[in-house]
Coordinates of C-alpha atoms and ligand atoms in Angstrom, one line a residue:
M1 CA 146.2 108.7 83.6
N2 CA 144.9 111.5 81.3
H3 CA 142.5 113.9 82.8
K4 CA 139.5 112.3 81.0
T5 CA 140.3 108.9 82.6
A6 CA 140.8 110.6 85.9
L7 CA 137.4 112.2 85.6
L8 CA 135.8 108.9 84.8
V9 CA 137.5 107.2 87.8
F10 CA 136.3 110.1 90.0
V11 CA 132.7 109.8 88.8
F12 CA 132.8 106.0 89.2
F13 CA 134.0 106.2 92.9
T14 CA 131.7 109.1 93.7
V15 CA 128.7 107.2 92.4
L16 CA 129.8 104.1 94.3
S17 CA 130.2 106.0 97.6
C18 CA 126.9 107.8 97.1
T19 CA 124.9 104.7 96.5
N20 CA 126.9 102.3 98.6
K21 CA 125.1 99.5 96.9
P22 CA 126.3 95.9 97.6
D23 CA 128.1 93.7 95.2
T24 CA 125.7 92.2 92.7
N25 CA 127.7 89.2 91.5
Q26 CA 127.4 87.6 94.8
N27 CA 123.7 88.3 95.0
V28 CA 123.2 86.7 91.6
A29 CA 125.1 83.6 92.6
N30 CA 123.1 83.3 95.8
A31 CA 119.8 83.8 94.0
E32 CA 120.7 81.2 91.4
N33 CA 121.6 78.8 94.2
G34 CA 118.4 79.5 96.0
L35 CA 116.3 78.9 93.0
Q36 CA 118.0 75.6 92.2
K37 CA 117.4 74.6 95.8
V38 CA 113.6 75.1 95.7
L39 CA 113.1 73.0 92.5
P40 CA 113.0 69.5 94.0
Q41 CA 110.5 70.7 96.6
L42 CA 108.4 72.5 94.0
D43 CA 108.4 69.3 91.9
L44 CA 106.9 67.4 94.8
L45 CA 104.2 70.0 95.3
L46 CA 103.4 70.0 91.6
H47 CA 103.0 66.2 91.8
D48 CA 100.6 66.6 94.7
A49 CA 98.7 69.3 92.9
Y50 CA 98.3 67.2 89.8
Q51 CA 97.1 64.3 91.9
A52 CA 94.5 66.6 93.7
E53 CA 93.8 68.4 90.4
W54 CA 93.6 71.7 92.4
I55 CA 95.9 74.4 93.7
P56 CA 97.8 74.0 97.0
R57 CA 97.3 76.9 99.4
T58 CA 98.4 75.8 102.9
V59 CA 98.3 72.9 105.5
E60 CA 95.2 72.2 107.5
E61 CA 95.2 71.7 111.3
N62 CA 94.8 67.9 110.5
G63 CA 98.1 68.0 108.6
E64 CA 96.5 67.7 105.1
T65 CA 97.2 70.0 102.3
R66 CA 94.4 72.4 101.6
F67 CA 93.7 72.8 97.8
V68 CA 91.7 75.7 96.3
G69 CA 90.5 77.1 93.0
K70 CA 87.1 75.5 92.6
N71 CA 85.4 78.4 94.3
F72 CA 87.1 81.8 94.2
D73 CA 90.0 82.0 96.6
W74 CA 92.3 85.0 96.8
T75 CA 95.4 82.8 96.8
E76 CA 94.6 80.8 93.6
G77 CA 96.9 82.8 91.3
F78 CA 100.1 82.3 93.4
F79 CA 100.8 78.7 92.5
P80 CA 100.7 79.2 88.7
G81 CA 102.6 82.5 89.3
T82 CA 105.4 80.6 91.0
L83 CA 105.4 78.1 88.2
W84 CA 105.7 80.9 85.6
Y85 CA 108.7 82.4 87.6
V86 CA 110.4 79.0 87.6
Y87 CA 109.7 78.5 83.9
A88 CA 111.3 81.9 83.2
S89 CA 114.4 80.8 85.1
T90 CA 114.7 77.2 83.8
N91 CA 113.0 77.3 80.4
E92 CA 111.6 73.9 81.2
T93 CA 108.3 73.4 79.4
K94 CA 106.9 71.2 82.2
Y95 CA 106.6 74.4 84.4
K96 CA 104.9 76.3 81.5
E97 CA 102.4 73.5 81.0
A98 CA 101.7 73.2 84.7
A99 CA 101.2 77.0 85.0
E100 CA 98.7 76.9 82.1
Y101 CA 96.9 73.9 83.5
F102 CA 96.4 75.4 87.0
Q103 CA 95.5 78.9 85.9
N104 CA 92.9 77.5 83.6
K105 CA 91.2 76.0 86.7
F106 CA 90.0 79.5 87.7
I107 CA 89.7 81.2 84.4
E108 CA 85.9 81.7 84.8
H109 CA 86.5 83.8 88.0
R110 CA 87.6 86.7 85.8
H111 CA 83.9 87.7 85.5
L112 CA 83.4 87.9 89.3
T113 CA 82.5 91.4 90.6
T114 CA 82.1 90.2 94.2
N115 CA 85.8 90.4 95.1
H116 CA 88.7 92.9 94.9
D117 CA 91.4 90.3 94.7
L118 CA 91.1 89.8 90.9
G119 CA 94.2 91.9 90.4
F120 CA 96.3 89.6 92.6
V121 CA 94.9 86.5 91.1
F122 CA 95.0 87.3 87.4
N123 CA 98.1 89.4 87.2
D124 CA 100.3 86.8 88.9
S125 CA 99.0 84.0 86.7
F126 CA 97.7 85.1 83.2
G127 CA 99.6 88.4 83.4
A128 CA 102.9 86.6 84.0
G129 CA 102.0 84.1 81.3
Y130 CA 101.3 87.0 78.9
Q131 CA 104.6 88.6 79.6
L132 CA 106.5 85.4 79.0
T133 CA 104.6 83.9 76.0
G134 CA 102.7 86.9 74.4
N135 CA 99.6 84.6 74.2
E136 CA 96.8 87.0 73.2
E137 CA 94.2 84.9 74.9
Y138 CA 95.9 85.6 78.2
K139 CA 95.7 89.3 77.5
Q140 CA 91.9 89.0 76.9
V141 CA 91.6 87.2 80.3
L142 CA 93.4 90.1 82.0
I143 CA 91.1 92.7 80.2
D144 CA 88.0 90.8 81.4
A145 CA 89.4 90.6 84.9
G146 CA 90.2 94.3 84.9
N147 CA 86.7 95.2 83.6
S148 CA 85.2 93.2 86.5
L149 CA 87.5 94.7 89.1
I150 CA 86.8 98.4 88.2
Q151 CA 83.1 97.8 88.7
R152 CA 83.9 97.9 92.4
F153 CA 85.3 101.4 92.1
N154 CA 83.2 104.2 93.7
S155 CA 84.2 107.7 92.4
T156 CA 82.8 109.4 95.5
V157 CA 85.1 107.4 97.8
G158 CA 87.9 107.3 95.2
C159 CA 88.6 103.6 95.9
I160 CA 87.8 100.0 94.9
K161 CA 85.7 98.4 97.5
S162 CA 87.6 95.5 99.1
W163 CA 84.9 93.4 100.8
D164 CA 81.2 93.0 100.3
T165 CA 79.5 93.4 103.6
E166 CA 76.2 91.5 103.1
R167 CA 77.4 88.1 104.4
G168 CA 80.1 86.3 106.3
W169 CA 82.2 87.7 109.2
Q170 CA 82.5 91.0 107.3
A171 CA 78.8 91.6 107.8
K172 CA 79.2 91.7 111.5
R173 CA 81.5 94.7 111.7
G174 CA 79.1 97.4 110.7
W175 CA 81.2 98.5 107.7
Q176 CA 79.7 100.1 104.6
F177 CA 82.6 100.3 102.1
P178 CA 85.7 98.7 103.6
V179 CA 89.0 99.2 101.9
I180 CA 92.0 97.2 103.1
I181 CA 95.7 98.1 102.6
D182 CA 96.1 94.7 100.8
N183 CA 94.0 96.2 98.0
M184 CA 97.1 98.2 96.8
M185 CA 98.2 94.9 95.3
N186 CA 95.4 94.9 92.8
L187 CA 96.6 98.1 91.2
E188 CA 99.5 96.5 89.2
M189 CA 97.1 94.7 86.9
L190 CA 95.2 98.0 86.3
F191 CA 98.3 99.9 85.4
E192 CA 99.5 97.1 83.2
L193 CA 96.1 97.0 81.4
S194 CA 96.3 100.7 80.5
A195 CA 99.8 100.1 79.1
L196 CA 98.6 97.1 77.2
T197 CA 95.3 98.5 75.8
G198 CA 96.1 102.3 75.6
D199 CA 92.9 102.8 77.6
D200 CA 93.5 105.1 80.6
K201 CA 90.4 104.1 82.5
Y202 CA 92.2 101.3 84.4
K203 CA 95.1 103.5 85.5
E204 CA 92.8 106.3 86.5
V205 CA 91.1 104.0 88.9
A206 CA 94.4 102.8 90.2
I207 CA 95.7 106.3 90.8
S208 CA 92.6 107.4 92.5
H209 CA 92.7 104.4 94.8
A210 CA 96.4 104.9 95.6
N211 CA 95.9 108.6 96.3
T212 CA 92.9 108.0 98.6
T213 CA 94.8 105.2 100.4
L214 CA 97.8 107.6 100.8
K215 CA 95.5 110.1 102.4
N216 CA 93.6 107.9 104.8
H217 CA 95.4 104.7 105.5
F218 CA 98.6 105.9 107.2
R219 CA 99.4 107.0 110.7
A220 CA 102.0 109.6 111.7
D221 CA 104.6 106.9 112.2
N222 CA 104.0 105.7 108.6
S223 CA 102.5 102.4 109.7
S224 CA 99.1 101.7 108.1
Y225 CA 95.7 100.7 109.3
H226 CA 94.4 97.5 107.9
V227 CA 90.8 98.5 107.1
V228 CA 89.4 102.0 106.4
D229 CA 85.7 102.0 106.1
Y230 CA 84.0 104.8 104.0
N231 CA 80.6 106.2 103.7
P232 CA 79.8 105.3 100.0
E233 CA 77.4 108.2 99.6
T234 CA 79.7 111.0 100.9
G235 CA 83.2 109.5 100.7
A236 CA 83.8 110.3 104.4
V237 CA 85.9 108.0 106.5
N238 CA 83.6 106.1 109.0
V239 CA 86.2 104.1 111.0
K240 CA 89.8 102.8 110.9
H241 CA 89.9 99.2 112.0
T242 CA 91.8 96.0 111.7
A243 CA 90.6 92.6 110.6
Q244 CA 93.8 90.5 110.6
G245 CA 96.0 92.5 113.0
F246 CA 96.2 92.4 116.8
A247 CA 94.3 95.7 117.4
H248 CA 92.8 98.6 115.4
E249 CA 95.9 100.7 116.3
S250 CA 98.5 98.0 115.8
A251 CA 100.7 97.4 112.8
W252 CA 99.8 94.1 111.2
A253 CA 103.0 92.9 109.6
R254 CA 101.7 91.7 106.2
G255 CA 99.7 94.9 105.9
Q256 CA 102.9 96.9 106.0
A257 CA 104.4 94.6 103.4
W258 CA 101.4 95.0 101.0
G259 CA 101.6 98.8 101.4
L260 CA 105.4 98.8 100.7
Y261 CA 105.0 96.6 97.6
G262 CA 101.9 98.4 96.4
F263 CA 103.3 102.0 96.5
T264 CA 106.6 100.8 94.9
V265 CA 104.6 99.4 92.0
C266 CA 102.6 102.7 91.8
Y267 CA 105.9 104.5 91.4
R268 CA 107.0 102.1 88.7
Y269 CA 104.1 103.1 86.5
T270 CA 103.6 106.8 87.4
R271 CA 107.0 108.1 88.6
D272 CA 105.0 110.1 91.1
A273 CA 107.4 111.0 93.9
N274 CA 104.6 110.8 96.5
Y275 CA 104.4 107.1 96.0
L276 CA 108.1 106.6 96.1
N277 CA 108.3 108.7 99.4
Q278 CA 105.5 106.6 100.9
A279 CA 107.3 103.4 100.0
K280 CA 110.5 104.6 101.5
K281 CA 108.7 105.7 104.7
I282 CA 107.1 102.2 105.0
A283 CA 110.5 100.6 104.5
E284 CA 111.9 102.7 107.2
F285 CA 109.0 101.9 109.6
Y286 CA 109.6 98.2 109.0
L287 CA 113.4 98.1 109.0
R288 CA 113.9 100.3 112.0
H289 CA 111.1 98.9 114.2
Q290 CA 112.3 97.9 117.7
N291 CA 110.2 94.8 117.5
L292 CA 111.8 93.6 114.2
P293 CA 113.9 90.5 115.1
T294 CA 117.5 90.5 114.0
D295 CA 116.8 88.0 111.1
L296 CA 114.4 90.7 109.7
V297 CA 111.4 88.2 109.6
P298 CA 108.7 90.0 111.6
Y299 CA 106.3 88.8 114.2
W300 CA 102.8 88.6 112.7
D301 CA 102.0 92.0 114.1
F302 CA 104.6 94.6 115.2
N303 CA 102.5 95.2 118.3
A304 CA 101.6 91.7 119.2
P305 CA 101.3 91.5 123.0
Q306 CA 103.5 88.5 123.8
I307 CA 106.6 89.4 121.7
P308 CA 109.0 87.6 121.6
N309 CA 106.7 84.6 122.1
E310 CA 104.6 85.3 119.0
P311 CA 104.5 83.6 115.6
R312 CA 106.7 85.0 112.9
D313 CA 105.2 85.7 109.4
A314 CA 107.6 84.5 106.7
S315 CA 105.0 85.7 104.1
A316 CA 105.4 89.3 105.2
A317 CA 109.2 89.0 105.0
A318 CA 109.1 87.5 101.5
I319 CA 106.8 90.3 100.2
V320 CA 109.1 92.9 101.8
A321 CA 112.2 91.4 100.4
S322 CA 110.8 91.4 96.9
A323 CA 109.5 95.0 97.2
L324 CA 112.8 96.2 98.6
I325 CA 114.7 94.8 95.6
E326 CA 112.5 96.9 93.3
L327 CA 112.6 100.0 95.6
D328 CA 116.4 99.8 95.6
E329 CA 116.4 100.4 91.8
Y330 CA 114.6 103.8 92.3
T331 CA 116.6 105.2 95.1
E332 CA 120.1 106.2 96.3
E333 CA 119.5 104.4 99.5
D334 CA 120.6 100.8 99.9
Y335 CA 117.6 98.6 100.2
L336 CA 119.3 95.6 98.6
T337 CA 121.3 94.8 101.7
P338 CA 118.2 94.4 103.9
A339 CA 116.5 92.5 101.1
T340 CA 119.4 90.0 100.8
E341 CA 119.5 89.7 104.6
I342 CA 115.8 88.7 104.6
L343 CA 116.4 86.2 101.8
K344 CA 119.4 84.8 103.7
S345 CA 117.1 84.3 106.7
L346 CA 114.3 82.7 104.6
S347 CA 116.9 80.5 102.9
S348 CA 118.2 79.1 106.2
D349 CA 117.0 75.9 107.9
A350 CA 114.8 78.1 110.2
Y351 CA 112.4 78.9 107.4
L352 CA 113.3 76.9 104.3
A353 CA 111.8 73.4 104.4
E354 CA 113.9 70.4 103.9
T355 CA 112.9 68.7 100.7
G356 CA 110.1 66.2 101.3
T357 CA 108.8 67.9 104.5
N358 CA 106.3 70.8 105.1
N359 CA 103.7 69.2 102.8
H360 CA 106.1 70.2 100.0
F361 CA 105.6 73.9 100.4
I362 CA 108.9 75.9 100.2
L363 CA 108.7 78.1 103.3
K364 CA 107.7 77.3 106.9
H365 CA 106.3 79.7 109.5
S366 CA 103.7 82.0 108.0
V367 CA 100.5 83.4 109.5
G368 CA 97.2 83.7 107.6
S369 CA 95.0 85.4 110.2
I370 CA 95.3 85.0 114.0
P371 CA 92.0 86.8 114.8
H372 CA 90.3 84.3 112.6
G373 CA 92.2 81.4 114.1
A374 CA 93.4 80.5 110.6
E375 CA 96.7 79.3 109.2
I376 CA 98.8 80.1 112.3
D377 CA 102.5 79.1 111.8
K378 CA 101.8 77.3 108.6
P379 CA 103.2 77.3 105.1
L380 CA 101.3 79.6 102.6
N381 CA 101.5 79.5 98.8
Y382 CA 101.9 83.3 98.7
A383 CA 105.0 83.2 101.0
D384 CA 106.5 80.8 98.5
Y385 CA 105.4 83.0 95.6
Y386 CA 107.1 86.2 96.9
Y387 CA 110.2 84.2 98.0
V388 CA 110.6 82.8 94.5
E389 CA 109.8 86.3 93.0
A390 CA 112.4 87.9 95.2
L391 CA 115.1 85.4 94.2
T392 CA 114.2 85.8 90.5
R393 CA 114.4 89.6 90.9
L394 CA 117.7 89.4 92.6
K395 CA 119.0 87.2 89.8
Ligands
LIG401 N1 94.9 89.7 101.4 C1 94.8 88.8 102.5 C2 95.9 88.6 103.4 O1 97.0 89.2 103.2 O2 95.8 87.8 104.3

């Protein structure tokens, strides 16, 4: 071995021992296997969706599949988004046609200014479609959705308003300008829009929102509040509450997942170390929590009172797995191992539905909102979406 080769070998092993990242070939094989396994079930769900002509969201208490998309529903983008991922993996045109058919069901919702979830909805569907096909009409849909979304931005607060408070259950809480941690998930579309159009106005809103959330949403232990309510005239924080968690001071599992995913995405677009640090801190909170079960699929709230007799939330685990796979790319730490462990759990009989069962959804055992008595221990289309996304990312 000449000294140049020796140096290369030294560098190779030094890098390996620093990063200590797991073997990727096995991960790729597992991911490919996992994706192949979900196709028969997804085909059955697709058949149901075509029959109903709407988008499957979950299973009702009476056992029937709940379909959405006619009126705005924050989950309507996930089913076409799942189909786009499967199209990307298989190149089968039936998935592309289905994604287009179902996303067109809600295309008019791009003009809504009454909801903050436009980023979720349109980025996962038309955004994914634009990435895969380059269809300029999809880009215009994204631009329209982005222009609607940024109308909810208040520069005094520095955030996009999550919920309107004039009607519904939100009207009963006394909030003025509620911002939920979930709202971090709407920023990806805004960053993407600035990259696509060259207009910085979208990413300026996203950065302001992320910075304000960084300042006000996190506790000393790096868990996050669900809702921070602001005074829209002064920008002062009114209260820090929960809506879907067990208590105002508890750590709602999916909220932690949204924060982890959201700040990882912010780092992707900005390379701002503050965002990366926050994502790492959230990952540590999640992975080291004493109430995290050994299969790494959390209870619906880390502080739920009857643990271990509380429902698990597979949707939170799927979001976390997908986020960790991306976070792993940006760090020396090994986040791929916990991500693959989560995926292994979700791919086991405990969570992955047998083909033909579970109203044809892919994953079992998620929680929508226990305080609202909604979707408790049910399949959810976004659990399926992030599971398929995580497998696709791993591959
Ligand atoms: N964004 C709503 C939820 O996570 O339930």
